[in-house]
């Protein structure tokens, strides 16, 4: 009886392994021997137009933002990306034959983008957002490949990921892919009932723009939920929250003028809002370089996102008197000179805090991060000398930060929950 049970369990296990194996290769075309040539020299010449197109597309995808370490050569990799499972180090995208993409073929690069598989067939960690890049067309992937192959080669060996067991195993990646990944058909995502601008914007947002990677919540295994797409997500290891693009109370822009959305993406600021933190990096490294037509297309798509109706919050309790006094004192000493005694800000320089939805988000991560580490808008042609906010972590205690953030979130008609010193400490240790 026991042997029979063991046999049944073994059969189930083998069936599960077979299912995982099948789900990991479905839709993949095998790479032929002719496709695995050393890419230097390339057998077919790459046109100037294709290389230029690839350069633009790498900016659309902000590839340098992750694949360039501080002080390092552009796109030579080595930047550490914090995840809940450990640190992932980015790869060298230059055409160095020993440490970069120099011996990768066009077909192998496409497989990495579309299927998340390396040159040697190993599965890539989804910190490389192939779950988004699978929406990129083969033509665009080939152009990116052409541009990367045109770069000066940089010899920089990739650093091994520092992931905890079992997340550092191919088996774990295979199970994750079986559960959460399926290669997309870019053409199948087109919606004939929508305008060409909306379809282009959807392609950019879902593919190279990979907006879902930050602006969506993740489950315990790090996968985003399609049912909660673009409804906001915490940025692991950064201490920031990417607000919901599907809520007018957070970062939804359905009621904005399209030209204001374009301006925010192009310059990093408008009369309505400005970008800070990780989004400032996106504007600096990516969206300020987009064509006007692509910015208009993305704005059209963002404005069409169905908006989630946020339930009115329960009546907030008054701020405790001691916290009120402490927060007001900190604000008067460190904040009022720029943001005004009534939180009114200064037009064109310092944002108003009264009625600012970035201040009253349900999550206080961003406000705490700005008080602690400072806030800096990106330098762009449309905003060449942005005003910045200095960090205050060296002069304020966690209790001071909690008090002033709570004060700002409840003063001048703002209605948001106060934050505790424990919450400030939690975000500090999570950073």
Tab-separated table of C-alpha atoms in Angstrom:
chain	number	residue	atom	x	y	z
A	1	UNK	CA	0.000	0.000	0.000
A	2	UNK	CA	2.843	2.303	0.917
A	3	UNK	CA	4.648	1.530	-2.357
A	4	UNK	CA	1.487	2.316	-4.281
A	5	UNK	CA	1.172	5.679	-2.522
A	6	UNK	CA	4.814	6.451	-3.238
A	7	UNK	CA	4.255	5.559	-6.877
A	8	UNK	CA	1.245	7.880	-7.082
A	9	UNK	CA	3.206	10.734	-5.502
A	10	UNK	CA	6.125	10.118	-7.836
A	11	UNK	CA	3.790	10.176	-10.816
A	12	UNK	CA	2.235	13.433	-9.658
A	13	UNK	CA	5.671	14.950	-9.137
A	14	UNK	CA	6.827	13.887	-12.596
A	15	UNK	CA	3.633	15.267	-14.080
A	16	UNK	CA	4.185	18.578	-12.289
A	17	UNK	CA	7.780	18.767	-13.499
A	18	UNK	CA	6.649	18.022	-17.043
A	19	UNK	CA	3.958	20.714	-16.842
A	20	UNK	CA	6.449	23.298	-15.578
A	21	UNK	CA	8.898	22.327	-18.320
A	22	UNK	CA	6.229	22.642	-21.009
A	23	UNK	CA	4.977	26.002	-19.714
A	24	UNK	CA	8.534	27.321	-19.820
A	25	UNK	CA	9.045	26.595	-23.513
A	26	UNK	CA	5.580	27.118	-24.965
A	27	UNK	CA	5.638	29.550	-27.845
A	28	UNK	CA	9.429	29.496	-28.196
A	29	UNK	CA	10.940	28.772	-31.577
A	30	UNK	CA	14.234	26.878	-31.316
A	31	UNK	CA	17.279	28.909	-32.274
A	32	UNK	CA	18.958	27.340	-35.279
A	33	UNK	CA	22.697	26.797	-35.493
A	34	UNK	CA	22.835	29.474	-38.195
A	35	UNK	CA	21.394	31.970	-35.731
A	36	UNK	CA	24.063	31.435	-33.077
A	37	UNK	CA	26.980	32.955	-34.967
A	38	UNK	CA	29.390	35.225	-33.155
A	39	UNK	CA	27.871	38.647	-33.697
A	40	UNK	CA	31.217	40.275	-34.559
A	41	UNK	CA	31.474	40.783	-37.449
A	42	UNK	CA	27.748	40.781	-38.197
A	43	UNK	CA	26.990	39.015	-41.509
A	44	UNK	CA	24.412	41.581	-42.599
A	45	UNK	CA	25.181	45.307	-42.238
A	46	UNK	CA	23.151	47.366	-39.812
A	47	UNK	CA	21.766	50.512	-41.372
A	48	UNK	CA	22.333	53.936	-39.878
A	49	UNK	CA	18.574	54.317	-39.596
A	50	UNK	CA	18.210	51.066	-37.667
A	51	UNK	CA	20.979	52.020	-35.232
A	52	UNK	CA	19.424	55.458	-34.696
A	53	UNK	CA	16.049	53.834	-34.136
A	54	UNK	CA	17.602	51.446	-31.629
A	55	UNK	CA	19.257	54.301	-29.766
A	56	UNK	CA	15.896	56.016	-29.406
A	57	UNK	CA	14.206	52.823	-28.240
A	58	UNK	CA	16.847	52.228	-25.547
A	59	UNK	CA	15.962	55.685	-24.242
A	60	UNK	CA	12.265	54.831	-24.347
A	61	UNK	CA	13.032	51.765	-22.226
A	62	UNK	CA	15.456	53.724	-19.999
A	63	UNK	CA	17.920	50.866	-20.380
A	64	UNK	CA	20.818	52.977	-19.092
A	65	UNK	CA	18.911	53.654	-15.874
A	66	UNK	CA	19.440	50.081	-14.732
A	67	UNK	CA	22.380	48.948	-16.857
A	68	UNK	CA	24.758	51.728	-15.783
A	69	UNK	CA	26.271	51.723	-12.318
A	70	UNK	CA	27.194	54.968	-10.609
A	71	UNK	CA	30.426	56.235	-12.156
A	72	UNK	CA	30.499	53.349	-14.622
A	73	UNK	CA	30.551	53.194	-18.397
A	74	UNK	CA	27.123	53.625	-20.029
A	75	UNK	CA	25.228	50.349	-20.437
A	76	UNK	CA	28.120	48.269	-19.081
A	77	UNK	CA	25.966	46.958	-16.225
A	78	UNK	CA	26.913	46.326	-12.636
A	79	UNK	CA	24.170	48.279	-10.895
A	80	UNK	CA	22.631	46.469	-7.944
A	81	UNK	CA	18.827	46.335	-7.861
A	82	UNK	CA	17.305	45.563	-4.474
A	83	UNK	CA	14.431	43.061	-4.450
A	84	UNK	CA	12.612	41.298	-1.594
A	85	UNK	CA	14.614	38.181	-2.518
A	86	UNK	CA	18.089	39.720	-2.578
A	87	UNK	CA	20.124	41.931	-4.894
A	88	UNK	CA	20.193	41.508	-8.667
A	89	UNK	CA	23.131	42.976	-10.608
A	90	UNK	CA	22.528	44.177	-14.133
A	91	UNK	CA	24.368	42.790	-17.133
A	92	UNK	CA	26.816	44.355	-19.572
A	93	UNK	CA	24.972	45.388	-22.747
A	94	UNK	CA	28.021	46.597	-24.662
A	95	UNK	CA	29.395	44.355	-27.450
A	96	UNK	CA	32.411	43.121	-25.507
A	97	UNK	CA	32.840	39.505	-26.676
A	98	UNK	CA	33.810	38.068	-23.304
A	99	UNK	CA	31.702	40.018	-20.784
A	100	UNK	CA	28.955	41.638	-22.846
A	101	UNK	CA	26.755	40.966	-25.869
A	102	UNK	CA	29.566	40.733	-28.408
A	103	UNK	CA	28.899	37.062	-29.206
A	104	UNK	CA	25.124	37.273	-28.976
A	105	UNK	CA	23.144	36.847	-32.152
A	106	UNK	CA	20.092	38.860	-33.074
A	107	UNK	CA	17.924	35.786	-32.450
A	108	UNK	CA	19.417	35.237	-28.998
A	109	UNK	CA	18.812	38.861	-28.066
A	110	UNK	CA	15.204	38.558	-29.224
A	111	UNK	CA	14.780	35.438	-27.105
A	112	UNK	CA	16.035	37.304	-24.037
A	113	UNK	CA	13.629	40.198	-24.649
A	114	UNK	CA	10.637	38.098	-25.622
A	115	UNK	CA	11.085	34.954	-23.537
A	116	UNK	CA	13.425	35.924	-20.698
A	117	UNK	CA	16.102	33.406	-21.610
A	118	UNK	CA	19.861	34.044	-21.784
A	119	UNK	CA	22.237	33.138	-24.615
A	120	UNK	CA	23.021	29.773	-23.010
A	121	UNK	CA	19.341	29.010	-22.465
A	122	UNK	CA	19.296	29.782	-18.743
A	123	UNK	CA	16.243	31.573	-17.369
A	124	UNK	CA	16.667	35.242	-16.534
A	125	UNK	CA	15.448	36.706	-13.268
A	126	UNK	CA	12.259	38.777	-13.763
A	127	UNK	CA	14.051	41.772	-12.246
A	128	UNK	CA	14.911	42.140	-15.926
A	129	UNK	CA	11.360	43.086	-16.927
A	130	UNK	CA	10.895	40.607	-19.746
A	131	UNK	CA	7.283	40.181	-18.625
A	132	UNK	CA	6.842	43.681	-20.098
A	133	UNK	CA	9.426	43.469	-22.882
A	134	UNK	CA	7.658	40.421	-24.296
A	135	UNK	CA	5.204	42.968	-25.748
A	136	UNK	CA	7.970	44.558	-27.861
A	137	UNK	CA	7.928	43.734	-31.569
A	138	UNK	CA	10.732	41.779	-33.230
A	139	UNK	CA	11.482	44.794	-35.429
A	140	UNK	CA	12.035	47.047	-32.402
A	141	UNK	CA	14.072	44.387	-30.583
A	142	UNK	CA	16.299	44.040	-33.659
A	143	UNK	CA	16.821	47.809	-33.745
A	144	UNK	CA	17.842	47.852	-30.075
A	145	UNK	CA	20.233	44.985	-30.773
A	146	UNK	CA	21.731	46.917	-33.700
A	147	UNK	CA	22.319	49.972	-31.527
A	148	UNK	CA	23.886	47.991	-28.680
A	149	UNK	CA	26.213	46.256	-31.153
A	150	UNK	CA	27.321	49.681	-32.411
A	151	UNK	CA	28.568	50.798	-28.985
A	152	UNK	CA	32.229	50.753	-27.960
A	153	UNK	CA	32.839	47.435	-26.177
A	154	UNK	CA	33.527	47.689	-22.444
A	155	UNK	CA	35.159	44.777	-20.666
A	156	UNK	CA	33.291	44.491	-17.384
A	157	UNK	CA	32.456	41.066	-16.040
A	158	UNK	CA	28.947	40.745	-14.625
A	159	UNK	CA	28.658	40.477	-10.866
A	160	UNK	CA	26.855	37.416	-9.530
A	161	UNK	CA	23.395	38.026	-8.116
A	162	UNK	CA	23.096	37.933	-4.329
A	163	UNK	CA	19.736	36.148	-4.135
A	164	UNK	CA	18.624	33.955	-1.242
A	165	UNK	CA	17.851	30.279	-1.692
A	166	UNK	CA	15.705	29.044	-3.390
A	167	UNK	CA	15.224	32.221	-5.439
A	168	UNK	CA	18.739	31.819	-6.847
A	169	UNK	CA	17.883	28.519	-8.543
A	170	UNK	CA	16.719	27.790	-12.079
A	171	UNK	CA	14.016	25.539	-10.645
A	172	UNK	CA	12.472	28.446	-8.735
A	173	UNK	CA	12.575	30.649	-11.822
A	174	UNK	CA	10.943	27.892	-13.872
A	175	UNK	CA	8.080	27.576	-11.379
A	176	UNK	CA	7.641	31.364	-11.298
A	177	UNK	CA	7.469	31.515	-15.082
A	178	UNK	CA	5.012	28.629	-15.228
A	179	UNK	CA	2.744	30.478	-12.805
A	180	UNK	CA	3.041	34.063	-14.005
A	181	UNK	CA	4.604	34.426	-17.454
A	182	UNK	CA	3.457	33.798	-20.969
A	183	UNK	CA	5.089	35.323	-24.016
A	184	UNK	CA	2.871	37.896	-25.701
A	185	UNK	CA	1.956	38.510	-29.312
A	186	UNK	CA	2.414	42.283	-29.729
A	187	UNK	CA	-0.065	42.365	-32.615
A	188	UNK	CA	-2.741	40.680	-30.507
A	189	UNK	CA	-2.777	43.573	-28.022
A	190	UNK	CA	-4.059	46.033	-30.622
A	191	UNK	CA	-7.594	47.259	-30.038
A	192	UNK	CA	-9.345	48.145	-33.284
A	193	UNK	CA	-11.980	50.072	-31.374
A	194	UNK	CA	-9.349	52.525	-30.132
A	195	UNK	CA	-7.462	55.322	-31.880
A	196	UNK	CA	-3.985	54.829	-33.346
A	197	UNK	CA	-2.658	57.136	-30.620
A	198	UNK	CA	-4.153	54.996	-27.856
A	199	UNK	CA	-2.742	51.819	-29.394
A	200	UNK	CA	0.708	53.360	-29.714
A	201	UNK	CA	0.503	54.572	-26.120
A	202	UNK	CA	-0.588	51.140	-24.912
A	203	UNK	CA	2.346	49.558	-26.772
A	204	UNK	CA	4.804	51.973	-25.172
A	205	UNK	CA	3.363	51.665	-21.659
A	206	UNK	CA	3.041	47.881	-21.683
A	207	UNK	CA	6.315	47.208	-23.470
A	208	UNK	CA	9.484	49.279	-23.340
A	209	UNK	CA	7.959	51.801	-20.928
A	210	UNK	CA	7.244	48.893	-18.526
A	211	UNK	CA	4.992	51.140	-16.408
A	212	UNK	CA	3.373	48.122	-14.746
A	213	UNK	CA	6.693	47.114	-13.168
A	214	UNK	CA	6.503	50.032	-10.715
A	215	UNK	CA	2.891	51.184	-10.751
A	216	UNK	CA	1.292	47.830	-9.890
A	217	UNK	CA	1.197	45.846	-6.649
A	218	UNK	CA	3.107	42.582	-6.409
A	219	UNK	CA	2.258	39.347	-4.657
A	220	UNK	CA	4.484	37.445	-2.240
A	221	UNK	CA	6.465	35.972	-5.150
A	222	UNK	CA	7.022	39.311	-6.850
A	223	UNK	CA	4.493	38.942	-9.662
A	224	UNK	CA	2.199	41.771	-10.694
A	225	UNK	CA	-1.534	41.236	-10.869
A	226	UNK	CA	-3.273	41.890	-14.182
A	227	UNK	CA	-6.514	42.569	-12.327
A	228	UNK	CA	-4.819	45.396	-10.388
A	229	UNK	CA	-2.759	46.808	-13.237
A	230	UNK	CA	-1.387	50.316	-12.643
A	231	UNK	CA	-3.176	50.683	-9.287
A	232	UNK	CA	0.035	51.572	-7.449
A	233	UNK	CA	2.913	49.641	-5.956
A	234	UNK	CA	5.714	49.928	-3.417
A	235	UNK	CA	9.264	50.054	-4.775
A	236	UNK	CA	11.216	47.442	-2.862
A	237	UNK	CA	14.441	48.681	-1.316
A	238	UNK	CA	13.864	52.289	-2.385
A	239	UNK	CA	11.435	53.562	0.220
A	240	UNK	CA	9.097	54.992	-2.418
A	241	UNK	CA	5.579	54.243	-3.603
A	242	UNK	CA	4.605	54.467	-7.289
A	243	UNK	CA	1.087	55.903	-7.029
A	244	UNK	CA	-1.937	54.525	-8.783
A	245	UNK	CA	-2.503	55.727	-12.325
A	246	UNK	CA	-6.094	54.553	-11.991
A	247	UNK	CA	-7.110	56.928	-9.208
A	248	UNK	CA	-7.674	60.675	-9.333
A	249	UNK	CA	-6.736	60.748	-5.641
A	250	UNK	CA	-3.261	59.432	-6.493
A	251	UNK	CA	-1.653	59.874	-9.934
A	252	UNK	CA	-4.546	59.462	-12.359
A	253	UNK	CA	-4.584	62.087	-15.110
A	254	UNK	CA	-7.948	61.424	-16.723
A	255	UNK	CA	-9.160	64.927	-15.876
A	256	UNK	CA	-5.962	66.711	-16.964
A	257	UNK	CA	-5.451	68.372	-20.307
A	258	UNK	CA	-3.398	66.141	-22.586
A	259	UNK	CA	-0.834	68.886	-23.082
A	260	UNK	CA	-0.278	69.006	-19.302
A	261	UNK	CA	0.434	65.266	-19.205
A	262	UNK	CA	2.863	65.691	-22.100
A	263	UNK	CA	4.571	68.571	-20.297
A	264	UNK	CA	4.992	66.577	-17.087
A	265	UNK	CA	6.593	63.684	-18.963
A	266	UNK	CA	8.744	66.044	-21.049
A	267	UNK	CA	9.954	68.481	-18.396
A	268	UNK	CA	9.211	66.871	-15.035
A	269	UNK	CA	6.893	69.621	-13.854
A	270	UNK	CA	3.648	71.438	-14.590
A	271	UNK	CA	1.486	73.862	-12.682
A	272	UNK	CA	-0.393	70.779	-11.428
A	273	UNK	CA	2.442	68.536	-10.289
A	274	UNK	CA	6.151	67.731	-10.378
A	275	UNK	CA	8.016	64.438	-10.329
A	276	UNK	CA	10.428	63.325	-7.604
A	277	UNK	CA	12.386	60.244	-6.653
A	278	UNK	CA	12.410	57.278	-9.048
A	279	UNK	CA	10.008	59.006	-11.442
A	280	UNK	CA	12.441	61.909	-11.732
A	281	UNK	CA	15.022	59.359	-12.917
A	282	UNK	CA	12.545	58.087	-15.518
A	283	UNK	CA	11.919	61.579	-16.876
A	284	UNK	CA	15.628	62.420	-16.866
A	285	UNK	CA	16.780	59.202	-18.515
A	286	UNK	CA	13.798	58.423	-20.682
A	287	UNK	CA	10.637	60.421	-21.296
A	288	UNK	CA	12.278	63.811	-21.854
A	289	UNK	CA	13.893	62.235	-24.937
A	290	UNK	CA	10.665	60.874	-26.422
A	291	UNK	CA	9.212	62.322	-29.589
A	292	UNK	CA	6.214	64.587	-29.231
A	293	UNK	CA	4.047	62.022	-31.005
A	294	UNK	CA	5.046	59.257	-28.577
A	295	UNK	CA	4.503	61.529	-25.577
A	296	UNK	CA	1.056	62.388	-26.919
A	297	UNK	CA	0.301	58.697	-27.480
A	298	UNK	CA	1.348	57.701	-23.966
A	299	UNK	CA	-0.634	60.594	-22.500
A	300	UNK	CA	-3.689	59.502	-24.479
A	301	UNK	CA	-3.350	55.989	-23.085
A	302	UNK	CA	-2.839	57.163	-19.493
A	303	UNK	CA	-5.870	59.437	-19.665
A	304	UNK	CA	-8.041	56.549	-20.847
A	305	UNK	CA	-7.202	54.256	-17.902
A	306	UNK	CA	-10.463	53.406	-16.103
A	307	UNK	CA	-10.471	55.263	-12.814
A	308	UNK	CA	-11.109	53.396	-9.577
A	309	UNK	CA	-13.574	55.098	-7.301
A	310	UNK	CA	-11.841	55.532	-3.961
A	311	UNK	CA	-14.114	55.076	-0.998
A	312	UNK	CA	-14.239	58.072	1.346
A	313	UNK	CA	-11.955	57.473	4.286
A	314	UNK	CA	-13.389	57.157	7.759
A	315	UNK	CA	-13.470	60.316	9.839
A	316	UNK	CA	-9.951	61.029	10.953
A	317	UNK	CA	-9.140	61.550	14.579
A	318	UNK	CA	-7.611	64.936	15.485
A	319	UNK	CA	-3.833	64.996	15.646
A	320	UNK	CA	-2.686	64.575	19.253
A	321	UNK	CA	-1.774	67.907	20.786
A	322	UNK	CA	1.849	67.000	21.499
A	323	UNK	CA	2.417	65.820	17.917
A	324	UNK	CA	0.616	68.902	16.573
A	325	UNK	CA	2.892	71.239	18.526
A	326	UNK	CA	6.063	69.325	17.613
A	327	UNK	CA	5.119	69.076	13.913
A	328	UNK	CA	4.187	72.759	13.674
A	329	UNK	CA	7.485	73.751	15.300
A	330	UNK	CA	9.504	71.619	12.871
A	331	UNK	CA	7.523	72.981	9.931
A	332	UNK	CA	7.974	76.618	10.985
A	333	UNK	CA	11.723	76.139	11.432
A	334	UNK	CA	12.577	74.064	8.344
A	335	UNK	CA	9.709	74.227	5.840
A	336	UNK	CA	7.687	77.427	5.995
A	337	UNK	CA	10.338	79.627	4.382
A	338	UNK	CA	9.889	77.798	1.062
A	339	UNK	CA	6.457	76.180	1.248
A	340	UNK	CA	4.769	79.106	3.020
A	341	UNK	CA	3.217	79.400	6.467
A	342	UNK	CA	-0.093	78.108	5.092
A	343	UNK	CA	1.431	75.484	2.819
A	344	UNK	CA	0.688	77.659	-0.212
A	345	UNK	CA	4.069	77.166	-1.866
A	346	UNK	CA	5.623	79.572	-4.390
A	347	UNK	CA	4.494	79.473	-7.998
A	348	UNK	CA	7.176	78.168	-10.320
A	349	UNK	CA	9.502	77.264	-7.478
A	350	UNK	CA	8.174	75.369	-4.468
A	351	UNK	CA	5.054	73.192	-4.640
A	352	UNK	CA	2.043	73.921	-2.500
A	353	UNK	CA	1.465	71.378	0.251
A	354	UNK	CA	-2.131	72.435	0.929
A	355	UNK	CA	-4.436	70.359	-1.256
A	356	UNK	CA	-1.521	68.471	-2.813
A	357	UNK	CA	-2.562	64.890	-3.565
A	358	UNK	CA	1.067	63.743	-3.301
A	359	UNK	CA	0.884	64.814	0.344
A	360	UNK	CA	-2.411	63.091	1.095
A	361	UNK	CA	-1.724	59.698	-0.498
A	362	UNK	CA	-2.966	56.828	1.624
A	363	UNK	CA	0.660	55.723	1.853
A	364	UNK	CA	3.091	58.232	3.312
A	365	UNK	CA	6.270	56.611	1.895
A	366	UNK	CA	7.068	59.378	-0.580
A	367	UNK	CA	6.576	62.278	1.802
A	368	UNK	CA	8.768	60.594	4.404
A	369	UNK	CA	11.413	59.839	1.764
A	370	UNK	CA	11.489	63.457	0.590
A	371	UNK	CA	11.795	64.849	4.132
A	372	UNK	CA	14.525	62.360	4.936
A	373	UNK	CA	16.583	62.351	1.724
A	374	UNK	CA	15.459	65.475	-0.124
A	375	UNK	CA	13.475	65.923	-3.293
A	376	UNK	CA	14.913	66.830	-6.664
A	377	UNK	CA	13.135	67.305	-9.971
A	378	UNK	CA	15.044	66.224	-13.105
A	379	UNK	CA	17.085	68.676	-15.146
A	380	UNK	CA	15.422	68.983	-18.550
A	381	UNK	CA	15.475	71.596	-21.339
A	382	UNK	CA	12.027	72.690	-20.199
A	383	UNK	CA	13.148	72.958	-16.573
A	384	UNK	CA	16.910	73.576	-16.725
A	385	UNK	CA	17.314	74.831	-13.152
A	386	UNK	CA	14.805	72.981	-11.017
A	387	UNK	CA	14.383	73.914	-7.397
A	388	UNK	CA	15.276	71.114	-5.021
A	389	UNK	CA	14.629	70.295	-1.404
A	390	UNK	CA	17.584	69.455	0.833
A	391	UNK	CA	17.640	66.328	2.996
A	392	UNK	CA	16.790	66.656	6.665
A	393	UNK	CA	17.740	63.233	7.992
A	394	UNK	CA	20.877	64.712	9.523
A	395	UNK	CA	18.973	67.278	11.600
A	396	UNK	CA	15.615	65.594	12.300
A	397	UNK	CA	14.961	62.527	14.417
A	398	UNK	CA	12.441	59.898	13.367
A	399	UNK	CA	10.051	61.428	15.894
A	400	UNK	CA	10.519	64.853	14.271
A	401	UNK	CA	9.917	63.414	10.792
A	402	UNK	CA	6.783	61.597	11.945
A	403	UNK	CA	5.482	64.765	13.600
A	404	UNK	CA	6.095	67.130	10.678
A	405	UNK	CA	4.744	64.664	8.106
A	406	UNK	CA	1.641	64.139	10.258
A	407	UNK	CA	1.238	67.907	10.606
A	408	UNK	CA	1.513	68.492	6.845
A	409	UNK	CA	-0.983	65.702	6.115
A	410	UNK	CA	-3.588	67.207	8.438
A	411	UNK	CA	-3.046	70.976	8.149
A	412	UNK	CA	-4.687	73.566	5.859
A	413	UNK	CA	-7.627	71.346	5.024
A	414	UNK	CA	-5.554	68.275	4.157
A	415	UNK	CA	-7.272	65.104	5.301
A	416	UNK	CA	-4.881	62.186	5.558
A	417	UNK	CA	-3.931	59.826	8.340
A	418	UNK	CA	-0.954	60.802	10.508
A	419	UNK	CA	2.115	58.607	10.577
A	420	UNK	CA	3.871	57.090	13.547
A	421	UNK	CA	7.535	57.092	14.473
A	422	UNK	CA	7.415	53.317	14.004
A	423	UNK	CA	6.304	53.768	10.389
A	424	UNK	CA	9.194	56.148	9.743
A	425	UNK	CA	11.601	53.611	11.248
A	426	UNK	CA	10.101	50.793	9.152
A	427	UNK	CA	10.648	52.722	5.941
A	428	UNK	CA	14.169	53.655	7.001
A	429	UNK	CA	15.166	50.040	7.587
A	430	UNK	CA	13.430	48.905	4.362
A	431	UNK	CA	15.464	51.366	2.301
